Amino acid sequence: MKFLLSRLASALIVVMGVSALVFLFLYMVPGDPVEVMLGESAQPADREALRRALGLDQPLLTQMGHYYYNLLHLDLGNSLYSQRPISEMLLERMPATVELALASLLVAVLIAFPMGVLAAVRKDTPWDQGAMGLSLVGISVPNFLMGPILILVFSLWLGWFPVSGRDGLISLILPAITLGTAMSSILSRMVRATVLETLNEDYIRTARAKGLSERLVIWRHALRNALLPVITLLGLQLGVLLGGAVITEVVFSWPGLGSLTIESIQRRDYPVVQACVLLISLAYVLVNTLTDLVYGWLDPRVRLEGGR
Amino acid sequence: MEGFALKLSRFTILALLLAVFGITACSKAPDGALRFGLAKAPITLDPRFATDAVSARINRLIYQSLIDFDESYRVIPALAQWQQVSPRHYRFKLRDSATFHDGSPLTAADIKATYDSILDPAINSPHRAGFDMIETIQVVDNNTVDFMLTKPDLLFPGRLVMGIMPAAALKAKQLFNRQPLGSGPFAFDGWPEEGTLHLKRLVDRQRFSFIAVENPTVRVLKLMRGEIDMLQNDIPSEMVTYLEKQEAIQVIKGRGSNFTYLGFNLEDAETGNLKLRQAIAYALDRDTIIRYVMGGAATPASALLPPDHWAGTDLPLYGYDPARARLLLKEAGFTQAKRPHLVYKTSSDPFRIRLATIIQQQLTDIGIDVEMRSYDWGTFYGDIKAGRFQMFSLSWVGIKTPDIFRYAFHSSAVPPEGSNRGRYSDSITDALIEAAEAAPTLEQQAEEYKKVQARLLEQLPYVPLWYEDHIFAARKNISGYTVARDGNYDGLTHVTRH
């Protein structure tokens, strides 16, 4: 319990710290939301009125105080542009982001585990080189290229999937592959390294000496222990993905959080940017806290160290 | 622990699968809907707050305004006809019996309520300043409304482009952004997510879906695969050329009136030099840029208003003449050893960057060093308004009335008062603008504004570049669409799929 409380307390500090930093950065960034909203035709009096109405005429600390006060009352405010409640906008985008994040993670796991284990077991053979070569390609091809290539081949030429948009499960496949393959490249290298390390452990030698089949040794003994650091990496990746994969979202017109954040930055819609960043950092911190907890659960040594 | 780890990995995969299958929602267009691809989703369907082009174009479909414009931008009646009772008094009379989409009649009270709402400081409408000449609005009878102005304004009817909203709904503070209620040819049919908007054409109940696809390549691929039926603008010229070669696709180009220009800071020692600006005007090979970079989809410009605008004029173009440009540069006091060094600011839009790169090269060829800097829109726009630039390029979009000349070039219109971003100050231009405004008839105003445009071409606070065409691309089974001069979507009123 002490471990859990300390993790949650540090998570809260991180989230509040991140939103304070973003508040400061947005305050400093050039470009005025009132100018962007009203254009040049507005009279100075109208600009002032709008600035007052939006609370932008207040000193930084007052604005920040209001923000935290509203936040404690779970009020994220309205978008400067569309006047829509920000919570409604976030709720509209969240499912798409979560769905894409989970699907991408699934693709990554399905590719990375077999590939990583194969490369480890067949170390220094063409299998290993081939798998690691493929993972290098996966890391090197950026999403803005991978996305259109997949669209061209699988949507336009083969006609299997829609080009873009969120149109049911089938439309999820290409963006998930785009994100998942890039992630699987890092993950497969990690799996390979940890499995290789585990294969040299004494208990593996013991398992082999007991006469267990190589398949059992690898999948039941080596991989299980190799999983721990991989779970940490998966947690980190999921955190990143929950923040929205901007490029992939743009390429596939995927209505997620990433594109909302970018659009809001371009429009200087500060409250929306603020809320997006808050949600992203919250997702990141929660996933990582959860990972830590799972890690602690799996490995009592971590729990003890953390609770001290 | 080992057993748990394996279970965990199985559980992870199963959970991911279930979550993905469980969450996946659908934003499909309704069956039989005609799908229109947009680069950006509309921001608001409340015309009082719409400032972006997409919102304005979609709002035109949902709401009707009192007036409209013909091809040469003369004001014509839409919902109402008008008469100028006195220089400060306009009377508008509803032409036919129009009704809102909920069946309630559109009356003079709705007109008054709409404009009163915009003028209400508490509403904070960005359009309020555009109507600051309105003193009072009076309902005469059910079909007639009087606008009393603080000063005579011949261009006043042309300002009344705001979609009329029902008084009762305005009073009830209806959220028009999510529940728009107008009297236009299209009714709101749902907005399930920001990038997908559904409208219904009232005349035949045909449904339309507006689908935002930001990436132009993907938008074109969606058209190719039939996931959208049509799109308009916001695609690079090489895509237009590609689409023109596709059997299943038709491309229609329409002359546009959006004016692209190079702007200068007239208070800067270098760009304040008229001979240097003239050298730049002669150094630019517009025809080549239009042919190769824009796929021919533009018309060279010599003034802000197109020549067929009622206040436009056919002025001579600055032709491509590098020798003359070099000579002017020499006359301006520059030599090979003392080359001008200009900073050219542009937005981060890929097309604008490409354009800036070509202009940079053409200016380098005649002996002007150009340093290009691109910024995101907010920063770029902020710099331009604050006068932190030497040279920039931008476009004027949707200009319909000639009062733009006061707004952009009068010495009193330096931001924040107006849009004289280059700090242009010329007493002759000021006097010509004031004379045009004081002219008693529109015909006389037109003559005066032609003189303003001639003076501007001589003084070059802007180097005019071109008017960009509008590009409409659709599947071959789509017909009936006409491309509007200002790029609006009114063509959807008649479009059909066969």
Short mmCIF file of C-alpha atoms in Angstrom, two decimals, chain B residues 30-323:
data_model
loop_
_atom_site.label_atom_id
_atom_site.label_comp_id
_atom_site.label_asym_id
_atom_site.label_seq_id
_atom_site.Cartn_x
_atom_site.Cartn_y
_atom_site.Cartn_z
CA PRO B 30 -25.22 7.46 -44.37
CA ASP B 31 -26.12 5.08 -47.21
CA GLY B 32 -26.49 6.87 -50.51
CA ALA B 33 -24.91 10.06 -49.19
CA LEU B 34 -22.75 12.15 -51.51
CA ARG B 35 -19.36 12.55 -49.85
CA PHE B 36 -17.41 15.79 -50.15
CA GLY B 37 -13.73 15.80 -49.11
CA LEU B 38 -12.46 18.75 -47.10
CA ALA B 39 -8.92 19.65 -46.03
CA LYS B 40 -10.18 20.91 -42.69
CA ALA B 41 -13.37 20.41 -40.75
CA PRO B 42 -15.57 23.45 -40.18
CA ILE B 43 -14.95 25.03 -36.79
CA THR B 44 -18.44 26.31 -36.07
CA LEU B 45 -21.88 26.22 -37.66
CA ASP B 46 -22.87 29.40 -35.85
CA PRO B 47 -22.41 32.13 -38.51
CA ARG B 48 -21.92 34.77 -35.82
CA PHE B 49 -18.61 33.15 -34.88
CA ALA B 50 -17.42 31.56 -38.13
CA THR B 51 -14.22 33.13 -39.42
CA ASP B 52 -12.65 30.22 -41.32
CA ALA B 53 -13.45 29.66 -44.99
CA VAL B 54 -14.85 26.12 -44.59
CA SER B 55 -17.31 27.14 -41.88
CA ALA B 56 -18.40 30.15 -43.94
CA ARG B 57 -18.97 27.98 -47.03
CA ILE B 58 -20.95 25.34 -45.18
CA ASN B 59 -22.96 27.96 -43.31
CA ARG B 60 -23.96 29.41 -46.70
CA LEU B 61 -25.66 26.09 -47.40
CA ILE B 62 -27.54 26.00 -44.08
CA TYR B 63 -28.47 29.66 -43.71
CA GLN B 64 -29.65 32.30 -46.18
CA SER B 65 -28.55 35.90 -46.07
CA LEU B 66 -30.33 39.06 -47.14
CA ILE B 67 -28.11 39.63 -50.15
CA ASP B 68 -25.69 37.80 -52.42
CA PHE B 69 -23.19 38.70 -55.15
CA ASP B 70 -23.21 38.13 -58.90
CA GLU B 71 -20.16 37.11 -60.95
CA SER B 72 -18.76 40.64 -61.00
CA TYR B 73 -19.41 41.00 -57.27
CA ARG B 74 -22.34 43.36 -57.62
CA VAL B 75 -24.74 43.00 -54.74
CA ILE B 76 -27.97 41.22 -55.69
CA PRO B 77 -31.04 40.42 -53.60
CA ALA B 78 -31.21 37.03 -51.90
CA LEU B 79 -33.75 36.85 -49.06
CA ALA B 80 -34.63 40.52 -49.44
CA GLN B 81 -34.71 43.46 -51.79
CA TRP B 82 -33.62 46.85 -50.59
CA GLN B 83 -33.92 50.53 -51.22
CA GLN B 84 -31.79 53.39 -49.99
CA VAL B 85 -34.38 55.66 -48.44
CA SER B 86 -31.76 58.26 -47.51
CA PRO B 87 -27.94 58.14 -47.37
CA ARG B 88 -28.12 56.75 -43.83
CA HIS B 89 -31.33 54.73 -44.15
CA TYR B 90 -31.70 51.35 -45.90
CA ARG B 91 -35.00 49.47 -46.04
CA PHE B 92 -34.95 45.70 -46.67
CA LYS B 93 -38.12 43.85 -47.68
CA LEU B 94 -38.34 40.04 -47.68
CA ARG B 95 -38.95 38.80 -51.22
CA ASP B 96 -40.69 35.46 -50.76
CA SER B 97 -42.04 33.59 -47.83
CA ALA B 98 -38.98 31.78 -46.51
CA THR B 99 -39.16 29.29 -43.64
CA PHE B 100 -36.59 27.90 -41.25
CA HIS B 101 -35.91 24.17 -41.29
CA ASP B 102 -38.23 23.69 -38.32
CA GLY B 103 -41.11 25.09 -40.38
CA SER B 104 -41.34 28.49 -38.68
CA PRO B 105 -41.55 31.49 -41.01
CA LEU B 106 -38.57 33.80 -41.46
CA THR B 107 -39.65 37.35 -40.63
CA ALA B 108 -38.23 40.82 -40.16
CA ALA B 109 -37.93 40.08 -36.44
CA ASP B 110 -35.44 37.30 -37.23
CA ILE B 111 -33.35 39.71 -39.31
CA LYS B 112 -33.29 42.22 -36.47
CA ALA B 113 -32.52 39.53 -33.88
CA THR B 114 -29.61 38.18 -35.96
CA TYR B 115 -27.90 41.55 -36.39
CA ASP B 116 -28.72 42.69 -32.86
CA SER B 117 -27.05 39.55 -31.59
CA ILE B 118 -23.89 40.21 -33.61
CA LEU B 119 -23.80 43.79 -32.35
CA ASP B 120 -24.26 42.71 -28.73
CA PRO B 121 -20.87 43.22 -27.03
CA ALA B 122 -21.63 40.37 -24.65
CA ILE B 123 -21.77 37.91 -27.56
CA ASN B 124 -18.20 38.75 -28.65
CA SER B 125 -18.82 38.06 -32.31
CA PRO B 126 -15.67 38.53 -34.39
CA HIS B 127 -17.89 40.12 -37.06
CA ARG B 128 -19.12 42.91 -34.81
CA ALA B 129 -16.63 45.49 -36.09
CA GLY B 130 -17.86 44.96 -39.65
CA PHE B 131 -21.27 46.33 -38.64
CA ASP B 132 -20.19 49.23 -36.47
CA MET B 133 -21.89 51.69 -38.85
CA ILE B 134 -25.33 50.36 -37.82
CA GLU B 135 -27.04 52.78 -35.47
CA THR B 136 -30.44 51.11 -35.07
CA ILE B 137 -32.44 48.28 -36.60
CA GLN B 138 -36.21 48.71 -36.68
CA VAL B 139 -38.88 46.21 -37.65
CA VAL B 140 -41.43 48.04 -39.84
CA ASP B 141 -43.74 45.09 -40.42
CA ASN B 142 -43.47 41.32 -40.66
CA ASN B 143 -41.53 41.55 -43.92
CA THR B 144 -39.72 44.87 -43.65
CA VAL B 145 -36.79 46.03 -41.63
CA ASP B 146 -34.98 49.38 -41.54
CA PHE B 147 -31.28 49.83 -40.94
CA MET B 148 -30.26 53.31 -39.77
CA LEU B 149 -26.56 54.05 -40.12
CA THR B 150 -24.25 56.40 -38.27
CA LYS B 151 -22.80 57.63 -41.59
CA PRO B 152 -23.63 57.23 -45.29
CA ASP B 153 -22.31 53.96 -46.72
CA LEU B 154 -22.97 53.04 -50.34
CA LEU B 155 -21.45 49.60 -49.82
CA PHE B 156 -23.73 48.79 -46.88
CA PRO B 157 -26.02 46.22 -48.58
CA GLY B 158 -22.92 44.21 -49.53
CA ARG B 159 -22.00 43.85 -45.89
CA LEU B 160 -25.20 41.98 -44.97
CA VAL B 161 -23.90 38.51 -45.79
CA MET B 162 -24.64 37.05 -42.38
CA GLY B 163 -26.94 34.02 -42.36
CA ILE B 164 -30.29 34.85 -40.76
CA MET B 165 -31.06 32.92 -37.58
CA PRO B 166 -34.45 32.48 -35.87
CA ALA B 167 -35.16 35.09 -33.19
CA ALA B 168 -36.80 32.58 -30.86
CA ALA B 169 -33.79 30.28 -30.92
CA LEU B 170 -31.43 33.20 -30.42
CA LYS B 171 -33.47 34.32 -27.44
CA ALA B 172 -33.40 30.79 -26.04
CA LYS B 173 -29.60 30.83 -26.46
CA GLN B 174 -29.71 27.74 -28.66
CA LEU B 175 -26.26 26.29 -29.32
CA PHE B 176 -26.22 26.93 -33.06
CA ASN B 177 -22.77 25.43 -33.32
CA ARG B 178 -24.24 22.00 -32.64
CA GLN B 179 -27.88 22.64 -33.53
CA PRO B 180 -27.78 24.98 -36.51
CA LEU B 181 -31.17 26.14 -37.70
CA GLY B 182 -31.30 28.16 -40.88
CA SER B 183 -33.48 28.59 -43.93
CA GLY B 184 -30.92 27.56 -46.57
CA PRO B 185 -31.16 24.74 -49.11
CA PHE B 186 -29.45 22.28 -46.75
CA ALA B 187 -30.51 21.21 -43.27
CA PHE B 188 -28.28 19.92 -40.52
CA ASP B 189 -28.30 16.12 -40.32
CA GLY B 190 -25.71 15.33 -37.66
CA TRP B 191 -22.10 15.95 -36.69
CA PRO B 192 -21.01 12.66 -35.10
CA GLU B 193 -17.38 13.69 -34.92
CA GLU B 194 -15.38 16.78 -35.77
CA GLY B 195 -14.21 15.47 -39.14
CA THR B 196 -17.57 14.20 -40.36
CA LEU B 197 -20.57 16.45 -40.88
CA HIS B 198 -23.89 15.37 -42.40
CA LEU B 199 -26.31 17.70 -44.19
CA LYS B 200 -29.54 16.95 -46.05
CA ARG B 201 -30.57 18.74 -49.25
CA LEU B 202 -34.15 19.76 -48.67
CA VAL B 203 -35.38 19.72 -52.24
CA ASP B 204 -34.85 15.97 -52.75
CA ARG B 205 -33.78 14.70 -49.29
CA GLN B 206 -30.36 13.82 -50.76
CA ARG B 207 -27.87 13.37 -47.93
CA PHE B 208 -24.35 14.79 -47.98
CA SER B 209 -21.35 13.97 -45.82
CA PHE B 210 -18.47 16.39 -45.46
CA ILE B 211 -15.40 14.39 -44.58
CA ALA B 212 -12.20 16.10 -43.43
CA VAL B 213 -9.01 14.51 -44.72
CA GLU B 214 -6.08 16.77 -43.96
CA ASN B 215 -3.41 15.02 -45.99
CA PRO B 216 -3.94 16.01 -49.66
CA THR B 217 -2.43 12.77 -51.01
CA VAL B 218 -4.77 10.69 -48.91
CA ARG B 219 -7.73 12.86 -49.94
CA VAL B 220 -6.88 12.26 -53.59
CA LEU B 221 -6.47 8.51 -52.98
CA LYS B 222 -9.87 8.44 -51.28
CA LEU B 223 -11.37 10.05 -54.35
CA MET B 224 -9.62 7.54 -56.58
CA ARG B 225 -10.99 4.63 -54.59
CA GLY B 226 -14.47 6.11 -54.42
CA GLU B 227 -14.45 6.68 -50.66
CA ILE B 228 -15.35 10.28 -51.38
CA ASP B 229 -17.24 11.47 -54.44
CA MET B 230 -15.75 14.93 -54.85
CA LEU B 231 -13.38 17.50 -53.43
CA GLN B 232 -12.53 21.11 -54.01
CA ASN B 233 -9.15 22.88 -53.70
CA ASP B 234 -6.28 22.33 -51.27
CA ILE B 235 -4.47 19.83 -53.46
CA PRO B 236 -1.01 20.40 -54.95
CA SER B 237 -0.80 21.04 -58.69
CA GLU B 238 1.00 17.75 -59.42
CA MET B 239 -1.99 15.95 -57.91
CA VAL B 240 -4.31 17.91 -60.19
CA THR B 241 -2.25 16.84 -63.20
CA TYR B 242 -2.37 13.25 -61.96
CA LEU B 243 -6.13 13.37 -61.45
CA GLU B 244 -6.67 14.81 -64.91
CA LYS B 245 -5.13 11.65 -66.36
CA GLN B 246 -7.41 9.29 -64.43
CA GLU B 247 -10.29 7.78 -66.36
CA ALA B 248 -12.67 7.61 -63.43
CA ILE B 249 -12.10 11.23 -62.42
CA GLN B 250 -13.15 14.57 -63.85
CA VAL B 251 -11.42 17.84 -63.00
CA ILE B 252 -13.11 21.21 -63.39
CA LYS B 253 -11.14 24.43 -63.03
CA GLY B 254 -12.91 27.66 -62.25
CA ARG B 255 -11.45 31.15 -62.27
CA GLY B 256 -10.96 32.39 -58.77
CA SER B 257 -10.59 35.82 -57.26
CA ASN B 258 -8.31 35.05 -54.31
CA PHE B 259 -5.35 37.38 -54.76
CA THR B 260 -1.79 36.32 -53.94
CA TYR B 261 0.88 38.96 -53.48
CA LEU B 262 4.33 39.76 -52.16
CA GLY B 263 4.13 42.30 -49.37
CA PHE B 264 6.91 44.62 -48.18
CA ASN B 265 7.75 46.56 -45.08
CA LEU B 266 7.85 50.12 -46.37
CA GLU B 267 9.57 51.36 -43.22
CA ASP B 268 12.57 49.13 -43.88
CA ALA B 269 15.62 50.80 -45.47
CA GLU B 270 15.88 48.20 -48.24
CA THR B 271 12.29 47.21 -49.03
CA GLY B 272 11.21 50.83 -48.54
CA ASN B 273 13.15 51.61 -51.72
CA LEU B 274 10.69 51.78 -54.64
CA LYS B 275 13.33 50.88 -57.24
CA LEU B 276 14.18 47.69 -55.35
CA ARG B 277 10.48 46.73 -55.28
CA GLN B 278 10.20 47.47 -59.00
CA ALA B 279 13.29 45.32 -59.60
CA ILE B 280 11.58 42.48 -57.72
CA ALA B 281 8.41 42.93 -59.79
CA TYR B 282 10.39 42.59 -63.04
CA ALA B 283 12.53 39.72 -61.71
CA LEU B 284 9.61 37.38 -61.11
CA ASP B 285 8.69 35.04 -63.94
CA ARG B 286 5.03 34.58 -62.99
CA ASP B 287 4.07 32.79 -66.20
CA THR B 288 6.64 30.06 -65.61
CA ILE B 289 5.61 29.67 -61.99
CA ILE B 290 1.94 29.46 -62.96
CA ARG B 291 2.63 26.97 -65.77
CA TYR B 292 5.02 24.63 -63.96
CA VAL B 293 4.32 25.05 -60.26
CA MET B 294 0.61 25.71 -60.33
CA GLY B 295 -0.26 23.55 -63.32
CA GLY B 296 -1.67 26.58 -65.12
CA ALA B 297 -4.33 27.02 -62.45
CA ALA B 298 -3.91 30.76 -61.89
CA THR B 299 -4.19 34.08 -63.72
CA PRO B 300 -1.47 36.74 -63.40
CA ALA B 301 -2.67 39.74 -61.42
CA SER B 302 -1.93 43.43 -61.52
CA ALA B 303 -4.36 44.54 -58.80
CA LEU B 304 -6.12 43.24 -55.73
CA LEU B 305 -9.54 43.18 -57.39
CA PRO B 306 -9.86 41.08 -60.56
CA PRO B 307 -10.44 43.13 -63.75
CA ASP B 308 -14.04 41.92 -64.10
CA HIS B 309 -14.96 43.12 -60.60
CA TRP B 310 -17.36 46.08 -60.83
CA ALA B 311 -14.63 48.27 -59.30
CA GLY B 312 -11.74 46.40 -60.97
CA THR B 313 -9.53 47.60 -63.81
CA ASP B 314 -7.36 46.04 -66.46
CA LEU B 315 -3.92 47.36 -65.57
CA PRO B 316 -0.71 46.32 -67.40
CA LEU B 317 1.29 43.49 -65.81
CA TYR B 318 4.90 43.74 -64.74
CA GLY B 319 6.39 41.35 -67.30
CA TYR B 320 9.41 39.17 -66.70
CA ASP B 321 12.40 41.38 -67.59
CA PRO B 322 15.59 40.42 -65.69
CA ALA B 323 17.73 42.98 -67.54
#
